[in-house]
Structure formats: C-alpha cells, structure tokens
Amino acid sequence: MNSTSIGTLTPVVDSAEHEQLKYFTYKPINIAPEIALSVYFIVGSVLVWQIVHWRAQRWIGILPGTAFAEALGYAFRTACVYNTTFGMYVLMTLFLLVPPNALALANYKAVGKIMRDSPSAQPRWFFLKPGFVNWFYFASDIFSICMQGAGGGMLTGDKTRDAGRAIVLVGLTVQLFFFACFLVTTVFVWRRPEYTVHVSACDQSHAQAKRRVMLAVTSTTVLLYLRSIYRIAEFADGYGGKVYSSEWAFYVFDTILIFLAFLVYIALFIGHNFPRQRKIADNPASGQDGHMPADSAQYLVNKEHA
C-alpha cells in the first residue's frame, strides 16, 4: 500500500515542480511572498488613512492603489509557490511588473500641479510649461505601462517569449529615459524660487514644505530608476539567465526598492501640500502674517471656481 501511494503521488509532485521550473527556472521560496503581501497591504492601508485624515486630493489615491496592486501580485506569487499554473504566473508577472510604474504618475502629477499653481513662474522654454509637462510625462508613462503589460503577457508562451521580452525591454528603456528627463525637470523646479508649494499646518515655512515635497518626488523617482535598471538587466539577460534565475535579486531590487519608495511616501506624505480645499491664508504667496496680496488671492479664488 505504501509503495502504491508513493508511486501515485510521485508523478504529481514531479509535475508541480516541473511547472515551477518551467516558469521560474527555480523553486520559489515560501514565506517571503506572504511577508511582502502583508507589508504592502499595511502600507496601502496607512496611505488610505493619511489621505482621508488630511483630506488630500483624490489623485494621491494612486499611491495606496499601487500598494494594494503589489499586495495582489504577491498573493499570486504565494499561490504559485504551492501550485504554479499558467494563469497564476501571468497574473503574478503583470501585477508585479506594471503597477509600480503608476508611482511615476503620482510624481508627474505633483510636479505638474506645482508648476501650474505657480502663476509668477514664466518658463522661457516650452518643455517647462505646465501643460507640456503634464501630457508629455503622463503619455510616456502610459505608453511604457502598455508596452510592459503587453510584453509581460507574452513572456509565458514558448513561441511569444522572445517577442514579449523585446516589447518589455522597449517599454522599460523608454521609461528609463523619461525618468532621467523628469529628474532634470524636478531639480529645476526645486531650485527656482518662483515655483511655490502649498504650506500646510504641518510645515513651519514654505521652504520646508517645498523641500519635503521635492525630496519625496526626487528620492522615489531615483528608486524607481534603479528598479527599472534591474528590470532591464533581467529581461536583457533573457529567460533562464543569471539575473532572471536569481530570486534574491528580485526581492532586493524590486520588492525592497518599491517598499522603500512607499516608506518615503508615508514619511514625507505630500498630501499635506495638495489638499482638496486650499485655504488662502495658508498659501505660500501670503506674507509672514498669513495674508496674501490682493492679486494672488484673486488668482486663487478664480482658480477654485474655474
């Protein structure tokens, strides 16, 4: 009876391991994806609380949405640890590859709003105008997301793997280029005093408010940049390559880097400076006594009713 049981179970175990090796090229470790799932769910919940508590603008919901998407990706990875299937692997790949790109959208939105809400800034070059910055970087990120999503869905097929890898590489390379351009734009806005940030009750001065927002945007963009370099190396190395087959590299250069970005978003929460209802007395254009010049006040009043 024992030999019969073992004989019937052995092919099942071998088949499960074969499926894992087929998609991962290694046997994924347990516990790690469960920890990542829990951590990202907690991160998303904290960000939701911060947004509600500080009445931040709705677009900042991109941050907790991305965290929950990451948690879902690690839920699929957990399922793959126990039973790897084609569907689960595709879902895991898409939810761990694509959602972090949405963090760049939040950064683009933050810098774009700072530029738009700084009426005294009159950029000389068209590529520093708020309208151009908004659509240019948004379009680049949406393009990159679509490329990575389409390529990611093709990675699991034997016949489409090479084409999928090439598409993902194009998406990642494009994203890396625009990250660099955006960092230059961000540093420019940070250093120019005419670009102002809304001063919240948590800020002691306009300088502190702007420093916190720009530090959050810059540091998280750098982390996303490093993560993209790892992803490019992974796909350039190809299926079964050293980078692709190194599970520790995935957890270090993807899981931990994105987690650090979320820690920055929580510690330097920018929702303080993008409230749903802006108070004139708190605007950085106001004087030391909290009052605002008449022309600036009229500008904000008109903007709120626009």
PDB file of C-alpha atoms in Angstrom:
ATOM      1  CA  MET A   1       0.000   0.000   0.000  1.00  0.00           C
ATOM      2  CA  ASN A   2       2.796   2.386   0.880  1.00  0.00           C
ATOM      3  CA  SER A   3       4.616   1.699  -2.376  1.00  0.00           C
ATOM      4  CA  THR A   4       1.372   2.195  -4.315  1.00  0.00           C
ATOM      5  CA  SER A   5       0.686   5.517  -2.573  1.00  0.00           C
ATOM      6  CA  ILE A   6       4.183   6.730  -3.146  1.00  0.00           C
ATOM      7  CA  GLY A   7       4.019   5.630  -6.745  1.00  0.00           C
ATOM      8  CA  THR A   8       0.796   7.569  -7.367  1.00  0.00           C
ATOM      9  CA  LEU A   9       1.980  10.676  -5.556  1.00  0.00           C
ATOM     10  CA  THR A  10       5.404  10.939  -7.127  1.00  0.00           C
ATOM     11  CA  PRO A  11       4.219  11.996 -10.613  1.00  0.00           C
ATOM     12  CA  VAL A  12       2.046  14.730  -9.023  1.00  0.00           C
ATOM     13  CA  VAL A  13       4.959  16.166  -7.076  1.00  0.00           C
ATOM     14  CA  ASP A  14       7.244  15.958 -10.101  1.00  0.00           C
ATOM     15  CA  SER A  15       4.618  17.663 -12.243  1.00  0.00           C
ATOM     16  CA  ALA A  16       4.243  20.563  -9.769  1.00  0.00           C
ATOM     17  CA  GLU A  17       7.992  21.039  -9.588  1.00  0.00           C
ATOM     18  CA  HIS A  18       8.220  20.833 -13.350  1.00  0.00           C
ATOM     19  CA  GLU A  19       5.706  23.661 -13.719  1.00  0.00           C
ATOM     20  CA  GLN A  20       7.643  25.834 -11.274  1.00  0.00           C
ATOM     21  CA  LEU A  21      10.910  25.224 -13.089  1.00  0.00           C
ATOM     22  CA  LYS A  22       9.206  25.838 -16.423  1.00  0.00           C
ATOM     23  CA  TYR A  23       8.138  29.385 -15.477  1.00  0.00           C
ATOM     24  CA  PHE A  24      10.553  30.458 -12.728  1.00  0.00           C
ATOM     25  CA  THR A  25      13.580  28.284 -13.640  1.00  0.00           C
ATOM     26  CA  TYR A  26      13.928  27.786  -9.868  1.00  0.00           C
ATOM     27  CA  LYS A  27      11.766  26.651  -6.970  1.00  0.00           C
ATOM     28  CA  PRO A  28      10.426  29.875  -5.359  1.00  0.00           C
ATOM     29  CA  ILE A  29      10.853  30.096  -1.620  1.00  0.00           C
ATOM     30  CA  ASN A  30       7.935  30.177   0.772  1.00  0.00           C
ATOM     31  CA  ILE A  31       7.210  32.836   3.446  1.00  0.00           C
ATOM     32  CA  ALA A  32       8.814  35.728   1.502  1.00  0.00           C
ATOM     33  CA  PRO A  33       5.791  36.435  -0.744  1.00  0.00           C
ATOM     34  CA  GLU A  34       3.438  36.160   2.236  1.00  0.00           C
ATOM     35  CA  ILE A  35       5.511  38.738   4.132  1.00  0.00           C
ATOM     36  CA  ALA A  36       5.560  41.058   1.117  1.00  0.00           C
ATOM     37  CA  LEU A  37       1.789  40.661   0.701  1.00  0.00           C
ATOM     38  CA  SER A  38       1.181  41.643   4.329  1.00  0.00           C
ATOM     39  CA  VAL A  39       3.631  44.554   4.246  1.00  0.00           C
ATOM     40  CA  TYR A  40       2.171  46.093   1.091  1.00  0.00           C
ATOM     41  CA  PHE A  41      -1.375  45.702   2.390  1.00  0.00           C
ATOM     42  CA  ILE A  42      -0.387  47.547   5.574  1.00  0.00           C
ATOM     43  CA  VAL A  43       1.369  50.238   3.509  1.00  0.00           C
ATOM     44  CA  GLY A  44      -1.744  50.740   1.388  1.00  0.00           C
ATOM     45  CA  SER A  45      -3.947  50.961   4.478  1.00  0.00           C
ATOM     46  CA  VAL A  46      -1.679  53.572   6.091  1.00  0.00           C
ATOM     47  CA  LEU A  47      -1.737  55.678   2.929  1.00  0.00           C
ATOM     48  CA  VAL A  48      -5.530  55.472   2.756  1.00  0.00           C
ATOM     49  CA  TRP A  49      -5.711  56.706   6.353  1.00  0.00           C
ATOM     50  CA  GLN A  50      -3.336  59.580   5.587  1.00  0.00           C
ATOM     51  CA  ILE A  51      -5.338  60.631   2.527  1.00  0.00           C
ATOM     52  CA  VAL A  52      -8.633  60.591   4.422  1.00  0.00           C
ATOM     53  CA  HIS A  53      -7.213  62.212   7.556  1.00  0.00           C
ATOM     54  CA  TRP A  54      -5.508  65.078   5.718  1.00  0.00           C
ATOM     55  CA  ARG A  55      -8.213  65.400   3.053  1.00  0.00           C
ATOM     56  CA  ALA A  56      -5.676  65.066   0.286  1.00  0.00           C
ATOM     57  CA  GLN A  57      -6.641  65.411  -3.361  1.00  0.00           C
ATOM     58  CA  ARG A  58      -8.039  62.302  -4.980  1.00  0.00           C
ATOM     59  CA  TRP A  59      -5.183  61.699  -7.412  1.00  0.00           C
ATOM     60  CA  ILE A  60      -2.946  60.803  -4.452  1.00  0.00           C
ATOM     61  CA  GLY A  61      -5.063  57.649  -4.262  1.00  0.00           C
ATOM     62  CA  ILE A  62      -2.652  56.351  -6.907  1.00  0.00           C
ATOM     63  CA  LEU A  63      -0.262  55.545  -4.045  1.00  0.00           C
ATOM     64  CA  PRO A  64      -2.439  53.177  -1.967  1.00  0.00           C
ATOM     65  CA  GLY A  65      -3.902  51.741  -5.173  1.00  0.00           C
ATOM     66  CA  THR A  66      -0.412  50.767  -6.287  1.00  0.00           C
ATOM     67  CA  ALA A  67       0.368  49.265  -2.872  1.00  0.00           C
ATOM     68  CA  PHE A  68      -2.762  47.099  -2.983  1.00  0.00           C
ATOM     69  CA  ALA A  69      -1.931  46.030  -6.548  1.00  0.00           C
ATOM     70  CA  GLU A  70       1.535  44.998  -5.335  1.00  0.00           C
ATOM     71  CA  ALA A  71      -0.078  43.021  -2.499  1.00  0.00           C
ATOM     72  CA  LEU A  72      -2.276  41.260  -5.057  1.00  0.00           C
ATOM     73  CA  GLY A  73       0.798  40.437  -7.127  1.00  0.00           C
ATOM     74  CA  TYR A  74       2.436  38.784  -4.123  1.00  0.00           C
ATOM     75  CA  ALA A  75      -0.809  36.916  -3.424  1.00  0.00           C
ATOM     76  CA  PHE A  76      -0.498  35.383  -6.889  1.00  0.00           C
ATOM     77  CA  ARG A  77       3.169  34.644  -6.219  1.00  0.00           C
ATOM     78  CA  THR A  78       2.177  32.896  -2.990  1.00  0.00           C
ATOM     79  CA  ALA A  79      -0.285  30.776  -4.946  1.00  0.00           C
ATOM     80  CA  CYS A  80       2.497  29.915  -7.405  1.00  0.00           C
ATOM     81  CA  VAL A  81       4.663  28.661  -4.536  1.00  0.00           C
ATOM     82  CA  TYR A  82       2.103  25.942  -3.856  1.00  0.00           C
ATOM     83  CA  ASN A  83       0.717  25.359  -7.350  1.00  0.00           C
ATOM     84  CA  THR A  84       2.183  27.129 -10.357  1.00  0.00           C
ATOM     85  CA  THR A  85      -0.229  27.448 -13.258  1.00  0.00           C
ATOM     86  CA  PHE A  86      -0.064  29.444 -16.467  1.00  0.00           C
ATOM     87  CA  GLY A  87      -2.848  31.802 -15.381  1.00  0.00           C
ATOM     88  CA  MET A  88      -1.395  32.460 -11.931  1.00  0.00           C
ATOM     89  CA  TYR A  89       2.062  33.106 -13.339  1.00  0.00           C
ATOM     90  CA  VAL A  90       0.731  35.582 -15.912  1.00  0.00           C
ATOM     91  CA  LEU A  91      -1.257  37.465 -13.261  1.00  0.00           C
ATOM     92  CA  MET A  92       1.724  37.488 -10.899  1.00  0.00           C
ATOM     93  CA  THR A  93       4.005  38.823 -13.642  1.00  0.00           C
ATOM     94  CA  LEU A  94       1.621  41.603 -14.654  1.00  0.00           C
ATOM     95  CA  PHE A  95       0.812  42.747 -11.103  1.00  0.00           C
ATOM     96  CA  LEU A  96       4.465  42.815 -10.049  1.00  0.00           C
ATOM     97  CA  LEU A  97       5.832  44.335 -13.255  1.00  0.00           C
ATOM     98  CA  VAL A  98       3.314  47.053 -14.190  1.00  0.00           C
ATOM     99  CA  PRO A  99       1.776  48.703 -11.049  1.00  0.00           C
ATOM    100  CA  PRO A 100       4.992  50.333  -9.704  1.00  0.00           C
ATOM    101  CA  ASN A 101       5.001  52.468 -12.855  1.00  0.00           C
ATOM    102  CA  ALA A 102       1.904  54.204 -11.509  1.00  0.00           C
ATOM    103  CA  LEU A 103       4.068  55.746  -8.772  1.00  0.00           C
ATOM    104  CA  ALA A 104       5.739  57.773 -11.501  1.00  0.00           C
ATOM    105  CA  LEU A 105       2.300  59.105 -12.464  1.00  0.00           C
ATOM    106  CA  ALA A 106       1.858  60.447  -8.935  1.00  0.00           C
ATOM    107  CA  ASN A 107       5.245  62.172  -9.107  1.00  0.00           C
ATOM    108  CA  TYR A 108       4.451  63.664 -12.520  1.00  0.00           C
ATOM    109  CA  LYS A 109       1.133  64.933 -11.202  1.00  0.00           C
ATOM    110  CA  ALA A 110       2.754  66.527  -8.133  1.00  0.00           C
ATOM    111  CA  VAL A 111       5.373  68.456 -10.095  1.00  0.00           C
ATOM    112  CA  GLY A 112       2.826  69.403 -12.777  1.00  0.00           C
ATOM    113  CA  LYS A 113       0.472  70.873 -10.177  1.00  0.00           C
ATOM    114  CA  ILE A 114       3.298  72.827  -8.545  1.00  0.00           C
ATOM    115  CA  MET A 115       4.145  74.332 -11.921  1.00  0.00           C
ATOM    116  CA  ARG A 116       0.520  75.069 -12.757  1.00  0.00           C
ATOM    117  CA  ASP A 117      -0.214  76.628  -9.363  1.00  0.00           C
ATOM    118  CA  SER A 118       2.779  78.978  -9.516  1.00  0.00           C
ATOM    119  CA  PRO A 119       1.448  81.951 -11.521  1.00  0.00           C
ATOM    120  CA  SER A 120       4.607  84.004 -11.040  1.00  0.00           C
ATOM    121  CA  ALA A 121       6.683  81.379 -12.885  1.00  0.00           C
ATOM    122  CA  GLN A 122       7.004  82.201 -16.574  1.00  0.00           C
ATOM    123  CA  PRO A 123       9.187  79.477 -18.144  1.00  0.00           C
ATOM    124  CA  ARG A 124      11.005  80.508 -21.291  1.00  0.00           C
ATOM    125  CA  TRP A 125      11.117  77.053 -22.868  1.00  0.00           C
ATOM    126  CA  PHE A 126       8.037  75.146 -23.991  1.00  0.00           C
ATOM    127  CA  PHE A 127       9.212  71.907 -22.358  1.00  0.00           C
ATOM    128  CA  LEU A 128       8.953  73.567 -18.937  1.00  0.00           C
ATOM    129  CA  LYS A 129       5.404  74.805 -19.406  1.00  0.00           C
ATOM    130  CA  PRO A 130       2.866  73.049 -17.109  1.00  0.00           C
ATOM    131  CA  GLY A 131       0.665  71.868 -19.962  1.00  0.00           C
ATOM    132  CA  PHE A 132       3.556  70.233 -21.789  1.00  0.00           C
ATOM    133  CA  VAL A 133       4.985  68.633 -18.635  1.00  0.00           C
ATOM    134  CA  ASN A 134       1.592  67.134 -17.723  1.00  0.00           C
ATOM    135  CA  TRP A 135       0.777  65.434 -21.021  1.00  0.00           C
ATOM    136  CA  PHE A 136       4.366  64.635 -22.003  1.00  0.00           C
ATOM    137  CA  TYR A 137       5.302  62.608 -18.927  1.00  0.00           C
ATOM    138  CA  PHE A 138       1.826  61.146 -18.482  1.00  0.00           C
ATOM    139  CA  ALA A 139       1.799  59.951 -22.090  1.00  0.00           C
ATOM    140  CA  SER A 140       5.288  58.479 -21.754  1.00  0.00           C
ATOM    141  CA  ASP A 141       4.347  56.534 -18.625  1.00  0.00           C
ATOM    142  CA  ILE A 142       1.060  55.270 -20.087  1.00  0.00           C
ATOM    143  CA  PHE A 143       2.972  54.139 -23.190  1.00  0.00           C
ATOM    144  CA  SER A 144       5.531  52.356 -21.024  1.00  0.00           C
ATOM    145  CA  ILE A 145       2.809  50.699 -18.925  1.00  0.00           C
ATOM    146  CA  CYS A 146       1.021  49.446 -22.036  1.00  0.00           C
ATOM    147  CA  MET A 147       4.259  48.116 -23.532  1.00  0.00           C
ATOM    148  CA  GLN A 148       5.229  46.314 -20.345  1.00  0.00           C
ATOM    149  CA  GLY A 149       1.725  44.939 -19.854  1.00  0.00           C
ATOM    150  CA  ALA A 150       1.531  43.639 -23.412  1.00  0.00           C
ATOM    151  CA  GLY A 151       5.032  42.179 -23.316  1.00  0.00           C
ATOM    152  CA  GLY A 152       4.526  40.702 -19.861  1.00  0.00           C
ATOM    153  CA  GLY A 153       1.514  38.756 -21.048  1.00  0.00           C
ATOM    154  CA  MET A 154       3.619  37.192 -23.836  1.00  0.00           C
ATOM    155  CA  LEU A 155       6.503  36.052 -21.635  1.00  0.00           C
ATOM    156  CA  THR A 156       4.999  32.731 -20.628  1.00  0.00           C
ATOM    157  CA  GLY A 157       4.469  31.388 -24.140  1.00  0.00           C
ATOM    158  CA  ASP A 158       7.315  29.474 -25.727  1.00  0.00           C
ATOM    159  CA  LYS A 159       6.625  30.987 -29.149  1.00  0.00           C
ATOM    160  CA  THR A 160       5.979  34.540 -27.941  1.00  0.00           C
ATOM    161  CA  ARG A 161       8.603  34.760 -25.175  1.00  0.00           C
ATOM    162  CA  ASP A 162      11.292  36.451 -27.267  1.00  0.00           C
ATOM    163  CA  ALA A 163       8.860  38.962 -28.729  1.00  0.00           C
ATOM    164  CA  GLY A 164       7.419  39.676 -25.273  1.00  0.00           C
ATOM    165  CA  ARG A 165      10.889  40.200 -23.843  1.00  0.00           C
ATOM    166  CA  ALA A 166      11.713  42.674 -26.623  1.00  0.00           C
ATOM    167  CA  ILE A 167       8.482  44.622 -26.051  1.00  0.00           C
ATOM    168  CA  VAL A 168       9.062  44.811 -22.301  1.00  0.00           C
ATOM    169  CA  LEU A 169      12.639  45.972 -22.888  1.00  0.00           C
ATOM    170  CA  VAL A 170      11.410  48.772 -25.157  1.00  0.00           C
ATOM    171  CA  GLY A 171       8.883  49.854 -22.533  1.00  0.00           C
ATOM    172  CA  LEU A 172      11.472  49.820 -19.745  1.00  0.00           C
ATOM    173  CA  THR A 173      14.082  51.663 -21.815  1.00  0.00           C
ATOM    174  CA  VAL A 174      11.602  54.371 -22.766  1.00  0.00           C
ATOM    175  CA  GLN A 175      10.604  54.702 -19.139  1.00  0.00           C
ATOM    176  CA  LEU A 176      14.227  54.974 -18.027  1.00  0.00           C
ATOM    177  CA  PHE A 177      14.840  57.802 -20.499  1.00  0.00           C
ATOM    178  CA  PHE A 178      11.810  59.772 -19.338  1.00  0.00           C
ATOM    179  CA  PHE A 179      12.717  59.191 -15.674  1.00  0.00           C
ATOM    180  CA  ALA A 180      16.024  60.940 -16.380  1.00  0.00           C
ATOM    181  CA  CYS A 181      14.256  63.822 -18.157  1.00  0.00           C
ATOM    182  CA  PHE A 182      11.788  64.143 -15.299  1.00  0.00           C
ATOM    183  CA  LEU A 183      14.583  64.258 -12.715  1.00  0.00           C
ATOM    184  CA  VAL A 184      16.113  67.201 -14.571  1.00  0.00           C
ATOM    185  CA  THR A 185      12.730  68.963 -14.605  1.00  0.00           C
ATOM    186  CA  THR A 186      12.210  68.262 -10.900  1.00  0.00           C
ATOM    187  CA  VAL A 187      15.600  69.654  -9.904  1.00  0.00           C
ATOM    188  CA  PHE A 188      14.882  72.765 -11.991  1.00  0.00           C
ATOM    189  CA  VAL A 189      11.539  73.330 -10.230  1.00  0.00           C
ATOM    190  CA  TRP A 190      13.140  72.672  -6.832  1.00  0.00           C
ATOM    191  CA  ARG A 191      15.875  75.255  -7.336  1.00  0.00           C
ATOM    192  CA  ARG A 192      13.686  78.009  -8.793  1.00  0.00           C
ATOM    193  CA  PRO A 193      12.071  80.125  -6.036  1.00  0.00           C
ATOM    194  CA  GLU A 194       9.143  81.213  -8.220  1.00  0.00           C
ATOM    195  CA  TYR A 195       7.718  77.693  -8.045  1.00  0.00           C
ATOM    196  CA  THR A 196       5.740  77.539  -4.820  1.00  0.00           C
ATOM    197  CA  VAL A 197       4.115  74.784  -2.792  1.00  0.00           C
ATOM    198  CA  HIS A 198       1.023  74.992  -0.646  1.00  0.00           C
ATOM    199  CA  VAL A 199       2.030  75.383   3.005  1.00  0.00           C
ATOM    200  CA  SER A 200       0.089  73.106   5.346  1.00  0.00           C
ATOM    201  CA  ALA A 201      -0.322  73.196   9.105  1.00  0.00           C
ATOM    202  CA  CYS A 202       2.491  70.617   9.323  1.00  0.00           C
ATOM    203  CA  ASP A 203       5.006  72.979   7.741  1.00  0.00           C
ATOM    204  CA  GLN A 204       6.940  75.662   9.581  1.00  0.00           C
ATOM    205  CA  SER A 205       7.768  77.538   6.384  1.00  0.00           C
ATOM    206  CA  HIS A 206       7.328  77.463   2.651  1.00  0.00           C
ATOM    207  CA  ALA A 207      10.948  76.350   2.278  1.00  0.00           C
ATOM    208  CA  GLN A 208      10.270  73.328   4.477  1.00  0.00           C
ATOM    209  CA  ALA A 209       7.086  72.458   2.580  1.00  0.00           C
ATOM    210  CA  LYS A 210       8.773  72.626  -0.799  1.00  0.00           C
ATOM    211  CA  ARG A 211      11.817  70.715   0.418  1.00  0.00           C
ATOM    212  CA  ARG A 212       9.651  67.859   1.718  1.00  0.00           C
ATOM    213  CA  VAL A 213       7.587  67.549  -1.453  1.00  0.00           C
ATOM    214  CA  MET A 214      10.538  67.763  -3.809  1.00  0.00           C
ATOM    215  CA  LEU A 215      12.615  65.381  -1.689  1.00  0.00           C
ATOM    216  CA  ALA A 216       9.788  62.831  -1.776  1.00  0.00           C
ATOM    217  CA  VAL A 217       9.402  63.144  -5.546  1.00  0.00           C
ATOM    218  CA  THR A 218      13.138  63.054  -6.273  1.00  0.00           C
ATOM    219  CA  SER A 219      14.065  60.165  -3.969  1.00  0.00           C
ATOM    220  CA  THR A 220      11.180  57.947  -5.098  1.00  0.00           C
ATOM    221  CA  THR A 221      11.967  58.655  -8.758  1.00  0.00           C
ATOM    222  CA  VAL A 222      15.580  57.594  -8.148  1.00  0.00           C
ATOM    223  CA  LEU A 223      14.355  54.366  -6.514  1.00  0.00           C
ATOM    224  CA  LEU A 224      12.065  53.699  -9.483  1.00  0.00           C
ATOM    225  CA  TYR A 225      15.006  54.415 -11.785  1.00  0.00           C
ATOM    226  CA  LEU A 226      17.156  51.808 -10.011  1.00  0.00           C
ATOM    227  CA  ARG A 227      14.332  49.300 -10.129  1.00  0.00           C
ATOM    228  CA  SER A 228      13.959  49.870 -13.877  1.00  0.00           C
ATOM    229  CA  ILE A 229      17.695  49.246 -14.374  1.00  0.00           C
ATOM    230  CA  TYR A 230      17.298  45.884 -12.618  1.00  0.00           C
ATOM    231  CA  ARG A 231      14.282  45.007 -14.764  1.00  0.00           C
ATOM    232  CA  ILE A 232      16.167  45.912 -17.940  1.00  0.00           C
ATOM    233  CA  ALA A 233      19.075  43.699 -16.844  1.00  0.00           C
ATOM    234  CA  GLU A 234      16.645  40.899 -16.057  1.00  0.00           C
ATOM    235  CA  PHE A 235      14.950  40.920 -19.449  1.00  0.00           C
ATOM    236  CA  ALA A 236      18.130  41.670 -21.394  1.00  0.00           C
ATOM    237  CA  ASP A 237      19.747  38.638 -19.746  1.00  0.00           C
ATOM    238  CA  GLY A 238      16.875  36.571 -21.069  1.00  0.00           C
ATOM    239  CA  TYR A 239      14.757  33.724 -19.783  1.00  0.00           C
ATOM    240  CA  GLY A 240      16.893  31.416 -17.667  1.00  0.00           C
ATOM    241  CA  GLY A 241      19.736  33.922 -17.384  1.00  0.00           C
ATOM    242  CA  LYS A 242      21.605  34.626 -14.163  1.00  0.00           C
ATOM    243  CA  VAL A 243      19.569  37.702 -13.277  1.00  0.00           C
ATOM    244  CA  TYR A 244      16.229  36.110 -14.171  1.00  0.00           C
ATOM    245  CA  SER A 245      17.074  32.976 -12.182  1.00  0.00           C
ATOM    246  CA  SER A 246      18.233  34.859  -9.047  1.00  0.00           C
ATOM    247  CA  GLU A 247      15.271  35.095  -6.698  1.00  0.00           C
ATOM    248  CA  TRP A 248      17.253  37.127  -4.174  1.00  0.00           C
ATOM    249  CA  ALA A 249      17.849  39.792  -6.829  1.00  0.00           C
ATOM    250  CA  PHE A 250      14.103  40.111  -7.385  1.00  0.00           C
ATOM    251  CA  TYR A 251      13.416  40.651  -3.693  1.00  0.00           C
ATOM    252  CA  VAL A 252      16.320  43.095  -3.262  1.00  0.00           C
ATOM    253  CA  PHE A 253      15.988  45.195  -6.414  1.00  0.00           C
ATOM    254  CA  ASP A 254      12.226  45.065  -6.842  1.00  0.00           C
ATOM    255  CA  THR A 255      10.417  44.229  -3.618  1.00  0.00           C
ATOM    256  CA  ILE A 256      12.663  46.198  -1.266  1.00  0.00           C
ATOM    257  CA  LEU A 257      13.232  49.177  -3.582  1.00  0.00           C
ATOM    258  CA  ILE A 258       9.499  49.676  -4.116  1.00  0.00           C
ATOM    259  CA  PHE A 259       8.903  49.222  -0.395  1.00  0.00           C
ATOM    260  CA  LEU A 260      11.484  51.933   0.345  1.00  0.00           C
ATOM    261  CA  ALA A 261       9.677  54.225  -2.081  1.00  0.00           C
ATOM    262  CA  PHE A 262       6.449  53.671  -0.158  1.00  0.00           C
ATOM    263  CA  LEU A 263       8.220  54.406   3.123  1.00  0.00           C
ATOM    264  CA  VAL A 264       9.274  57.746   1.654  1.00  0.00           C
ATOM    265  CA  TYR A 265       5.699  58.492   0.576  1.00  0.00           C
ATOM    266  CA  ILE A 266       4.471  57.757   4.099  1.00  0.00           C
ATOM    267  CA  ALA A 267       7.229  59.588   5.976  1.00  0.00           C
ATOM    268  CA  LEU A 268       7.152  62.615   3.646  1.00  0.00           C
ATOM    269  CA  PHE A 269       3.441  62.482   2.910  1.00  0.00           C
ATOM    270  CA  ILE A 270       2.806  65.009   0.152  1.00  0.00           C
ATOM    271  CA  GLY A 271      -0.955  65.015   0.668  1.00  0.00           C
ATOM    272  CA  HIS A 272      -0.448  67.790   3.231  1.00  0.00           C
ATOM    273  CA  ASN A 273       0.523  70.089   0.405  1.00  0.00           C
ATOM    274  CA  PHE A 274      -2.213  69.084  -2.025  1.00  0.00           C
ATOM    275  CA  PRO A 275      -5.442  69.489  -0.015  1.00  0.00           C
ATOM    276  CA  ARG A 276      -8.874  69.272  -1.577  1.00  0.00           C
ATOM    277  CA  GLN A 277      -9.788  72.772  -0.400  1.00  0.00           C
ATOM    278  CA  ARG A 278      -6.992  75.281  -0.389  1.00  0.00           C
ATOM    279  CA  LYS A 279      -7.074  77.986   2.223  1.00  0.00           C
ATOM    280  CA  ILE A 280      -5.865  81.379   1.095  1.00  0.00           C
ATOM    281  CA  ALA A 281      -4.277  82.128   4.457  1.00  0.00           C
ATOM    282  CA  ASP A 282      -2.086  79.049   4.144  1.00  0.00           C
ATOM    283  CA  ASN A 283      -0.861  79.763   0.617  1.00  0.00           C
ATOM    284  CA  PRO A 284       2.900  80.264   0.282  1.00  0.00           C
ATOM    285  CA  ALA A 285       2.326  83.507  -1.581  1.00  0.00           C
ATOM    286  CA  SER A 286       0.990  85.038   1.630  1.00  0.00           C
ATOM    287  CA  GLY A 287       3.062  87.217   3.863  1.00  0.00           C
ATOM    288  CA  GLN A 288       4.512  86.415   7.250  1.00  0.00           C
ATOM    289  CA  ASP A 289       1.216  87.357   8.894  1.00  0.00           C
ATOM    290  CA  GLY A 290      -0.645  84.769   6.840  1.00  0.00           C
ATOM    291  CA  HIS A 291      -2.289  87.259   4.485  1.00  0.00           C
ATOM    292  CA  MET A 292      -1.986  87.219   0.716  1.00  0.00           C
ATOM    293  CA  PRO A 293      -1.566  90.041  -1.729  1.00  0.00           C
ATOM    294  CA  ALA A 294      -4.819  91.008  -3.441  1.00  0.00           C
ATOM    295  CA  ASP A 295      -3.785  89.922  -6.938  1.00  0.00           C
ATOM    296  CA  SER A 296      -2.620  86.472  -5.759  1.00  0.00           C
ATOM    297  CA  ALA A 297      -5.746  85.997  -3.657  1.00  0.00           C
ATOM    298  CA  GLN A 298      -7.954  86.864  -6.622  1.00  0.00           C
ATOM    299  CA  TYR A 299      -5.993  84.414  -8.772  1.00  0.00           C
ATOM    300  CA  LEU A 300      -6.622  81.539  -6.353  1.00  0.00           C
ATOM    301  CA  VAL A 301     -10.282  82.442  -5.901  1.00  0.00           C
ATOM    302  CA  ASN A 302     -10.785  82.449  -9.642  1.00  0.00           C
ATOM    303  CA  LYS A 303      -8.861  79.172  -9.926  1.00  0.00           C
ATOM    304  CA  GLU A 304     -11.048  77.457  -7.338  1.00  0.00           C
ATOM    305  CA  HIS A 305     -14.214  78.455  -9.204  1.00  0.00           C
ATOM    306  CA  ALA A 306     -12.810  77.566 -12.619  1.00  0.00           C
TER     307      ALA A 306
END
